[in-house]
mmCIF file of C-alpha atoms in Angstrom:
data_model
loop_
_atom_site.group_PDB
_atom_site.id
_atom_site.type_symbol
_atom_site.label_atom_id
_atom_site.label_comp_id
_atom_site.label_asym_id
_atom_site.label_seq_id
_atom_site.Cartn_x
_atom_site.Cartn_y
_atom_site.Cartn_z
ATOM 1 C CA MET A 1 -7.186 10.821 -17.311
ATOM 2 C CA GLY A 2 -7.948 7.317 -16.336
ATOM 3 C CA VAL A 3 -8.262 5.915 -12.833
ATOM 4 C CA GLY A 4 -7.089 2.321 -12.031
ATOM 5 C CA SER A 5 -8.559 0.215 -9.332
ATOM 6 C CA THR A 6 -7.822 -3.217 -8.094
ATOM 7 C CA ILE A 7 -9.661 -5.413 -5.690
ATOM 8 C CA PHE A 8 -8.098 -8.542 -4.241
ATOM 9 C CA ALA A 9 -9.050 -10.996 -1.567
ATOM 10 C CA VAL A 10 -7.893 -10.125 1.942
ATOM 11 C CA LYS A 11 -7.608 -13.774 2.844
ATOM 12 C CA PRO A 12 -7.101 -15.724 -0.420
ATOM 13 C CA GLY A 13 -6.816 -19.591 -0.261
ATOM 14 C CA ASP A 14 -5.980 -20.683 3.246
ATOM 15 C CA GLY A 15 -5.669 -17.032 4.571
ATOM 16 C CA SER A 16 -2.021 -17.464 5.453
ATOM 17 C CA ALA A 17 0.150 -14.412 5.891
ATOM 18 C CA ARG A 18 2.383 -15.764 3.119
ATOM 19 C CA GLU A 19 -0.454 -16.246 0.762
ATOM 20 C CA GLN A 20 -1.880 -12.748 1.500
ATOM 21 C CA ALA A 21 1.537 -11.169 0.928
ATOM 22 C CA ALA A 22 1.885 -13.044 -2.399
ATOM 23 C CA SER A 23 -1.522 -11.755 -3.453
ATOM 24 C CA CYS A 24 -0.626 -8.130 -2.469
ATOM 25 C CA GLN A 25 2.675 -8.404 -4.198
ATOM 26 C CA LYS A 26 1.036 -9.598 -7.370
ATOM 27 C CA VAL A 27 -1.392 -6.665 -7.482
ATOM 28 C CA LEU A 28 1.173 -4.029 -6.611
ATOM 29 C CA GLY A 29 3.721 -5.523 -8.960
ATOM 30 C CA GLY A 30 1.200 -5.399 -11.823
ATOM 31 C CA TRP A 31 0.301 -1.810 -11.206
ATOM 32 C CA ALA A 32 4.066 -0.924 -10.774
ATOM 33 C CA ASN A 33 4.709 -2.480 -14.227
ATOM 34 C CA ILE A 34 2.049 -0.334 -15.820
ATOM 35 C CA ALA A 35 3.253 2.853 -14.036
ATOM 36 C CA ASN A 36 6.784 2.131 -15.209
ATOM 37 C CA GLU A 37 5.745 1.218 -18.836
ATOM 38 C CA TYR A 38 3.497 4.194 -19.321
ATOM 39 C CA GLY A 39 4.845 6.783 -16.974
ATOM 40 C CA VAL A 40 1.604 7.303 -15.040
ATOM 41 C CA ARG A 41 1.544 8.173 -11.372
ATOM 42 C CA LEU A 42 0.638 5.169 -9.039
ATOM 43 C CA ILE A 43 -0.335 5.742 -5.384
ATOM 44 C CA ASN A 44 -0.442 2.528 -3.391
ATOM 45 C CA ALA A 45 -2.693 3.163 -0.355
ATOM 46 C CA HIS A 46 -2.486 1.537 2.999
ATOM 47 C CA MET A 47 1.285 1.253 3.631
ATOM 48 C CA GLY A 48 1.868 -1.216 6.320
ATOM 49 C CA GLY A 49 -0.227 -4.186 5.303
ATOM 50 C CA CYS A 50 2.224 -4.820 2.542
ATOM 51 C CA GLU A 51 4.974 -2.380 3.518
ATOM 52 C CA LEU A 52 7.684 -4.433 1.933
ATOM 53 C CA ASN A 53 5.709 -4.540 -1.314
ATOM 54 C CA HIS A 54 4.927 -0.817 -1.113
ATOM 55 C CA THR A 55 8.576 0.142 -0.726
ATOM 56 C CA ASN A 56 9.730 -2.368 -3.309
ATOM 57 C CA ALA A 57 7.353 -0.855 -5.768
ATOM 58 C CA ILE A 58 8.777 2.558 -5.135
ATOM 59 C CA LEU A 59 12.370 1.334 -5.384
ATOM 60 C CA THR A 60 11.612 -0.197 -8.871
ATOM 61 C CA SER A 61 10.075 3.000 -10.214
ATOM 62 C CA LYS A 62 11.896 4.157 -13.278
ATOM 63 C CA ASN A 63 10.249 7.611 -13.379
ATOM 64 C CA LYS A 64 9.912 8.330 -9.653
ATOM 65 C CA ASN A 65 6.152 8.072 -10.204
ATOM 66 C CA ILE A 66 5.259 5.282 -7.649
ATOM 67 C CA PHE A 67 4.141 6.439 -4.284
ATOM 68 C CA THR A 68 2.534 5.077 -1.102
ATOM 69 C CA ASP A 69 0.522 6.705 1.678
ATOM 70 C CA THR A 70 0.323 6.284 5.399
ATOM 71 C CA SER A 71 -3.395 5.409 5.586
ATOM 72 C CA GLY A 72 -4.695 2.059 6.897
ATOM 73 C CA MET A 73 -4.742 0.202 10.114
ATOM 74 C CA ALA A 74 -1.549 -1.737 9.439
ATOM 75 C CA SER A 75 0.482 1.432 9.392
ATOM 76 C CA PHE A 76 -0.185 1.694 13.062
ATOM 77 C CA ASN A 77 2.326 -1.044 13.574
ATOM 78 C CA ASN A 78 5.617 0.204 15.199
ATOM 79 C CA ASN A 79 8.361 1.408 12.909
ATOM 80 C CA VAL A 80 6.508 1.039 9.611
ATOM 81 C CA VAL A 81 6.896 4.774 8.824
ATOM 82 C CA GLU A 82 10.624 4.489 9.809
ATOM 83 C CA TYR A 83 11.064 1.397 7.801
ATOM 84 C CA ALA A 84 9.611 3.002 4.636
ATOM 85 C CA VAL A 85 11.606 6.167 4.948
ATOM 86 C CA LYS A 86 14.890 4.318 5.624
ATOM 87 C CA THR A 87 14.240 1.897 2.726
ATOM 88 C CA CYS A 88 13.082 4.267 0.022
ATOM 89 C CA GLY A 89 13.207 7.845 1.373
ATOM 90 C CA SER A 90 10.352 10.170 2.211
ATOM 91 C CA GLN A 91 10.010 11.791 -1.283
ATOM 92 C CA ASN A 92 7.391 9.194 -2.415
ATOM 93 C CA ILE A 93 5.250 8.907 0.795
ATOM 94 C CA PHE A 94 2.096 10.855 1.318
ATOM 95 C CA PHE A 95 0.234 11.426 4.545
ATOM 96 C CA GLY A 96 -3.016 9.629 4.443
ATOM 97 C CA THR A 97 -5.639 8.497 6.788
ATOM 98 C CA ASP A 98 -8.921 6.688 6.576
ATOM 99 C CA CYS A 99 -9.107 5.531 10.193
ATOM 100 C CA TYR A 100 -11.143 6.695 13.191
ATOM 101 C CA SER A 101 -8.592 9.341 14.206
ATOM 102 C CA CYS A 102 -6.836 11.642 11.796
ATOM 103 C CA ALA A 103 -4.829 12.858 14.779
ATOM 104 C CA PHE A 104 -3.588 9.435 15.695
ATOM 105 C CA GLN A 105 -2.405 8.834 12.182
ATOM 106 C CA LYS A 106 -0.664 12.284 12.017
ATOM 107 C CA GLY A 107 0.975 11.379 15.307
ATOM 108 C CA ARG A 108 2.574 8.288 13.628
ATOM 109 C CA ILE A 109 4.388 10.649 11.435
ATOM 110 C CA VAL A 110 5.057 13.552 13.882
ATOM 111 C CA PHE A 111 6.513 11.136 16.572
ATOM 112 C CA ALA A 112 8.314 8.994 14.115
ATOM 113 C CA ASP A 113 12.117 8.460 14.465
ATOM 114 C CA ILE A 114 12.769 10.381 11.197
ATOM 115 C CA SER A 115 14.150 13.864 10.324
ATOM 116 C CA GLU A 116 11.993 16.913 10.418
ATOM 117 C CA SER A 117 12.547 17.225 6.613
ATOM 118 C CA ASP A 118 11.223 13.764 6.117
ATOM 119 C CA LYS A 119 8.194 14.614 8.265
ATOM 120 C CA GLU A 120 7.402 17.741 6.299
ATOM 121 C CA ASN A 121 7.804 15.708 3.040
ATOM 122 C CA ILE A 122 5.128 13.177 4.198
ATOM 123 C CA LEU A 123 2.813 15.611 5.800
ATOM 124 C CA PHE A 124 2.617 18.239 3.031
ATOM 125 C CA LYS A 125 5.551 18.915 0.818
ATOM 126 C CA ASN A 126 5.161 15.800 -1.358
ATOM 127 C CA ALA A 127 1.465 16.499 -1.923
ATOM 128 C CA LEU A 128 2.220 20.148 -2.919
ATOM 129 C CA ARG A 129 4.887 19.068 -5.331
ATOM 130 C CA GLU A 130 2.885 16.331 -7.072
ATOM 131 C CA PHE A 131 -0.399 18.144 -6.886
ATOM 132 C CA PRO A 132 0.427 21.877 -7.360
ATOM 133 C CA LYS A 133 -3.201 22.847 -7.986
ATOM 134 C CA ILE A 134 -3.869 22.209 -4.272
ATOM 135 C CA ILE A 135 -2.250 25.609 -3.635
ATOM 136 C CA GLU A 136 -4.861 27.172 -5.846
ATOM 137 C CA MET A 137 -7.821 25.841 -3.965
#
């Protein structure tokens, strides 16, 4: 199994939000094309910084194999989790955290204005479905 990784500039060119979003869209779009072409699983981390691009990538998935997670500082923004669930459903969103407080990040899901079923999908059901060997650990 191979692992893909991409690095892109946080503030390319003039550092404008529009240019940053274009850079992010280019990277995510490229990986989404690979995931669609070869049927590999793609997990776009750090939902929120490019939330529109993350959800668009999920929506373009031909094989339901493109995901995002809730890690990253930008996912602290109000309604990012709700926006993602409303746009593409909860089936392709994983709980993730890489910030100073796992509890804070979990709270973004627990207190989100989404159904209990969506919360369960994000917090654990999606991971168990996509990575069944977790149960054996």
